[in-house]
XYZ file of C-alpha atoms in Angstrom:
293
model
C 37.623 191.502 -67.610
C 37.400 188.565 -65.511
C 40.486 187.199 -67.181
C 42.002 190.589 -66.543
C 41.421 190.415 -63.038
C 43.127 187.294 -62.757
C 46.266 189.120 -64.159
C 45.796 191.575 -61.987
C 45.364 188.835 -58.738
C 48.558 187.171 -60.105
C 50.540 189.664 -60.539
C 49.619 191.364 -56.845
C 51.605 188.443 -54.573
C 54.873 189.601 -56.762
C 54.332 193.157 -55.357
C 53.367 192.745 -52.330
C 56.605 190.276 -51.790
C 58.324 193.909 -53.310
C 56.703 195.084 -50.138
C 57.812 192.825 -47.865
C 61.082 193.049 -49.236
C 61.336 196.657 -48.610
C 61.005 196.006 -44.710
C 57.464 196.599 -44.464
C 55.315 194.289 -42.413
C 51.682 192.962 -42.644
C 50.038 196.202 -40.879
C 51.563 199.022 -42.329
C 51.253 197.173 -45.764
C 47.272 196.907 -45.758
C 47.531 200.528 -43.832
C 49.182 202.177 -46.808
C 47.106 200.343 -48.986
C 44.030 201.312 -47.670
C 44.233 204.735 -47.357
C 45.475 205.022 -50.821
C 41.942 203.173 -51.963
C 39.955 205.575 -49.666
C 41.493 208.483 -51.247
C 41.048 206.891 -55.145
C 37.937 206.051 -54.221
C 36.028 208.992 -52.622
C 37.965 211.528 -55.425
C 36.124 209.400 -58.186
C 32.792 208.050 -56.617
C 32.144 210.562 -53.770
C 29.060 211.223 -55.225
C 28.272 207.011 -54.369
C 29.392 207.265 -51.378
C 27.788 210.276 -50.204
C 25.052 208.117 -50.353
C 25.551 205.028 -48.156
C 22.930 203.437 -46.379
C 23.067 202.270 -43.078
C 22.988 198.844 -44.746
C 25.525 199.963 -47.035
C 27.806 200.715 -43.492
C 27.001 197.636 -41.984
C 27.720 194.652 -45.103
C 30.711 197.070 -46.212
C 32.070 196.860 -42.736
C 31.568 192.828 -42.576
C 32.776 192.411 -45.756
C 35.986 194.918 -45.263
C 36.504 193.403 -42.199
C 36.933 189.774 -42.983
C 38.502 190.668 -46.319
C 41.602 192.300 -43.725
C 41.768 189.018 -42.047
C 42.677 187.561 -45.291
C 44.919 190.189 -46.550
C 46.835 190.747 -43.282
C 47.069 186.790 -43.203
C 48.414 186.481 -46.398
C 50.762 189.231 -46.904
C 52.239 188.166 -43.230
C 53.074 184.885 -44.983
C 55.236 186.037 -47.752
C 57.979 187.146 -44.972
C 58.168 182.709 -44.774
C 56.990 181.831 -48.008
C 57.524 182.533 -51.834
C 54.680 184.232 -53.816
C 53.747 180.954 -56.130
C 53.100 178.934 -53.311
C 51.257 181.927 -51.096
C 48.932 181.632 -54.217
C 48.349 178.467 -54.699
C 47.773 177.815 -51.349
C 45.122 180.608 -51.439
C 43.144 178.719 -54.117
C 41.901 176.884 -51.108
C 39.207 178.657 -50.681
C 37.233 178.093 -53.886
C 37.215 174.441 -52.142
C 36.513 175.564 -48.697
C 33.470 177.838 -49.192
C 31.209 174.954 -49.574
C 32.095 173.671 -46.019
C 31.375 177.047 -44.601
C 27.768 177.696 -46.545
C 27.677 173.442 -45.186
C 28.569 175.061 -41.418
C 27.212 178.179 -41.065
C 23.828 178.887 -43.584
C 23.336 174.681 -44.284
C 23.697 174.392 -47.332
C 24.857 171.334 -47.501
C 27.811 170.377 -50.038
C 27.089 168.039 -53.351
C 29.058 164.765 -53.271
C 32.020 166.275 -55.371
C 32.879 168.313 -52.994
C 34.445 165.908 -50.724
C 36.227 164.500 -53.560
C 37.778 167.666 -54.684
C 38.550 168.509 -50.537
C 40.669 165.644 -50.631
C 42.077 166.326 -53.920
C 43.348 169.544 -52.743
C 44.901 168.859 -49.773
C 47.252 165.970 -51.820
C 48.162 169.057 -53.848
C 48.271 171.192 -50.863
C 50.932 168.189 -49.105
C 53.102 168.061 -52.992
C 53.073 171.880 -53.351
C 54.724 172.708 -49.616
C 57.093 169.300 -49.525
C 54.809 167.782 -46.768
C 55.504 164.157 -48.623
C 58.929 164.380 -47.732
C 59.460 166.430 -44.456
C 56.215 164.471 -42.615
C 53.823 167.143 -40.729
C 55.907 170.147 -40.652
C 54.126 172.327 -42.726
C 56.250 176.048 -43.521
C 55.214 178.986 -40.889
C 54.012 180.842 -44.287
C 51.828 177.774 -45.805
C 49.941 177.650 -42.414
C 49.438 181.662 -42.199
C 48.088 181.161 -46.312
C 45.770 178.452 -45.680
C 44.662 180.262 -42.718
C 44.530 183.553 -44.656
C 41.673 181.362 -47.534
C 39.244 180.827 -45.060
C 38.687 184.881 -44.996
C 38.756 183.985 -48.990
C 36.456 181.780 -48.510
C 34.283 183.877 -46.766
C 34.664 186.967 -48.500
C 33.279 184.952 -51.830
C 30.210 183.723 -49.989
C 28.996 187.568 -48.547
C 30.321 188.836 -52.489
C 27.766 186.296 -53.659
C 25.220 186.245 -50.749
C 25.178 189.923 -49.480
C 27.118 192.669 -51.352
C 24.357 193.115 -54.531
C 22.233 194.047 -51.709
C 24.248 197.120 -51.303
C 23.459 200.819 -53.355
C 26.605 200.723 -54.997
C 30.041 197.595 -55.838
C 31.856 201.148 -55.056
C 31.053 201.399 -52.092
C 31.586 197.577 -50.946
C 34.896 198.690 -51.869
C 35.220 201.751 -50.385
C 34.468 200.211 -46.874
C 36.965 197.967 -47.918
C 39.819 200.101 -48.096
C 38.399 201.794 -45.136
C 38.769 198.834 -42.932
C 42.264 198.502 -44.500
C 43.161 201.588 -43.658
C 41.808 201.672 -40.080
C 42.432 198.472 -39.282
C 46.428 198.839 -40.531
C 47.556 201.097 -38.800
C 46.053 199.762 -35.224
C 47.812 196.380 -36.008
C 51.122 199.173 -37.155
C 50.786 201.432 -34.112
C 50.352 198.778 -31.210
C 52.899 195.841 -33.284
C 55.030 197.507 -35.770
C 56.071 200.557 -34.859
C 59.892 199.547 -34.541
C 59.738 198.398 -38.146
C 58.603 201.527 -39.538
C 62.401 203.027 -39.041
C 63.373 199.802 -41.438
C 61.456 200.498 -44.206
C 62.727 202.368 -47.960
C 60.154 203.871 -48.418
C 61.135 205.218 -51.855
C 61.665 201.158 -53.081
C 58.307 200.233 -51.558
C 55.952 203.033 -52.823
C 55.547 202.529 -56.202
C 54.244 198.385 -55.552
C 52.504 199.895 -53.093
C 50.439 202.095 -55.479
C 49.367 199.185 -57.726
C 48.752 196.914 -54.896
C 46.571 199.616 -53.261
C 44.873 201.635 -56.639
C 44.581 198.747 -59.446
C 44.445 195.622 -57.016
C 42.241 196.720 -54.244
C 40.053 199.219 -55.598
C 39.972 198.387 -59.176
C 40.510 195.167 -59.896
C 37.779 194.343 -57.380
C 35.211 196.869 -58.625
C 35.666 194.917 -61.806
C 34.896 191.606 -60.341
C 31.657 192.665 -58.642
C 30.438 194.265 -61.715
C 31.559 191.481 -64.636
C 29.707 188.677 -62.269
C 26.538 190.341 -63.438
C 27.130 189.466 -66.712
C 28.224 186.086 -66.429
C 27.160 182.900 -65.095
C 28.997 181.439 -61.624
C 30.852 178.708 -62.807
C 32.529 180.241 -65.876
C 33.373 183.624 -63.308
C 35.151 180.825 -61.256
C 37.047 179.822 -63.680
C 38.142 183.056 -65.343
C 39.077 183.790 -61.477
C 40.874 180.578 -60.630
C 43.789 181.494 -63.386
C 45.183 184.190 -60.748
C 47.217 181.057 -59.645
C 48.700 180.490 -62.773
C 49.909 184.060 -63.287
C 51.147 184.566 -59.945
C 53.368 181.665 -60.762
C 54.314 182.642 -63.993
C 55.303 185.569 -62.101
C 57.308 184.826 -59.500
C 59.313 181.989 -61.960
C 59.982 185.474 -64.382
C 61.007 187.642 -60.986
C 63.435 184.757 -59.381
C 61.444 183.696 -56.390
C 60.662 180.255 -57.477
C 62.483 177.789 -59.943
C 60.518 176.281 -61.943
C 60.476 172.102 -60.035
C 58.096 169.587 -61.120
C 57.034 169.585 -57.158
C 55.596 173.400 -57.766
C 54.124 172.051 -61.383
C 52.092 168.743 -59.830
C 51.351 170.508 -56.939
C 49.437 173.375 -58.825
C 48.374 171.662 -61.338
C 46.021 169.203 -58.929
C 44.814 171.815 -56.660
C 43.705 173.835 -59.811
C 41.622 170.479 -60.650
C 40.418 170.435 -57.636
C 38.629 173.955 -57.982
C 37.542 172.732 -61.573
C 35.857 170.099 -59.746
C 34.490 172.414 -57.197
C 33.395 175.211 -60.132
C 32.220 172.807 -63.457
C 28.473 171.038 -63.608
C 29.957 167.643 -64.527
C 26.581 166.267 -65.475
C 26.142 169.411 -68.064
C 29.740 168.148 -69.534
C 29.074 167.253 -73.707
C 31.076 164.267 -73.142
C 29.293 163.106 -69.765
C 25.321 163.532 -71.608
C 24.082 160.577 -72.385
C 22.250 160.867 -75.255
C 19.512 158.687 -76.722
C 19.522 157.963 -80.403
C 15.971 158.823 -81.915
C 13.428 156.228 -83.021
C 13.639 156.171 -86.993
């Protein structure tokens, strides 16, 4: 189930790029996908949603707000960068999450965290071409890194607080409500002029896939599936989204398969793997003592 989630998440970068190419800005993209998610969620899970408690509502509102900010920045970044770069830089959230836990929840990071974060920065420098251009990050790259902070927060809240709600589908419904509400407000305030240039027929199919498959189905599957597996296995499987995103981006012609993309991506994924794996528990790192005869 988690492998399927990773595939769906990986493909979402290309579908988001298609909506951007159809003339949509980030606000209206999130407004439409949130509205579609709410409609689909209520039609299928209306009984559970009607039993939503105040605690469900408050947690859903917080998680939904974090989710919207992550999606908004990530989607807006696609106007200035490619799906593969967007996907790889988003994976920084796995390294950022322990730092946020230390800062706000006073949970001290493990020693390997410092090495993983440094390695992730090196990978980001390679894939964004900082080594050749100096400290001049692409505007889309900066937006993507900012979105990774909110994805790290969502990862924390999913692990700490989402299990306290009455149903994972209530959380997904509230994410849709926040996406739709904040998206329409953003559209009304900043993006009204862009609506006349939207190719709605071209945008409809990728929008529906983003709303129903990626936002509603995949995130609901993630919350459900993590109850049946350990955190390390879940993290390593979900981390594969960047691989699938890059494969889709190269196939669709958005990215060339360059050594820079490959090596920068490998280093970023290695940093994420170090964060997820319990190194002392690895069989080839254990010290086995021979039994006395």
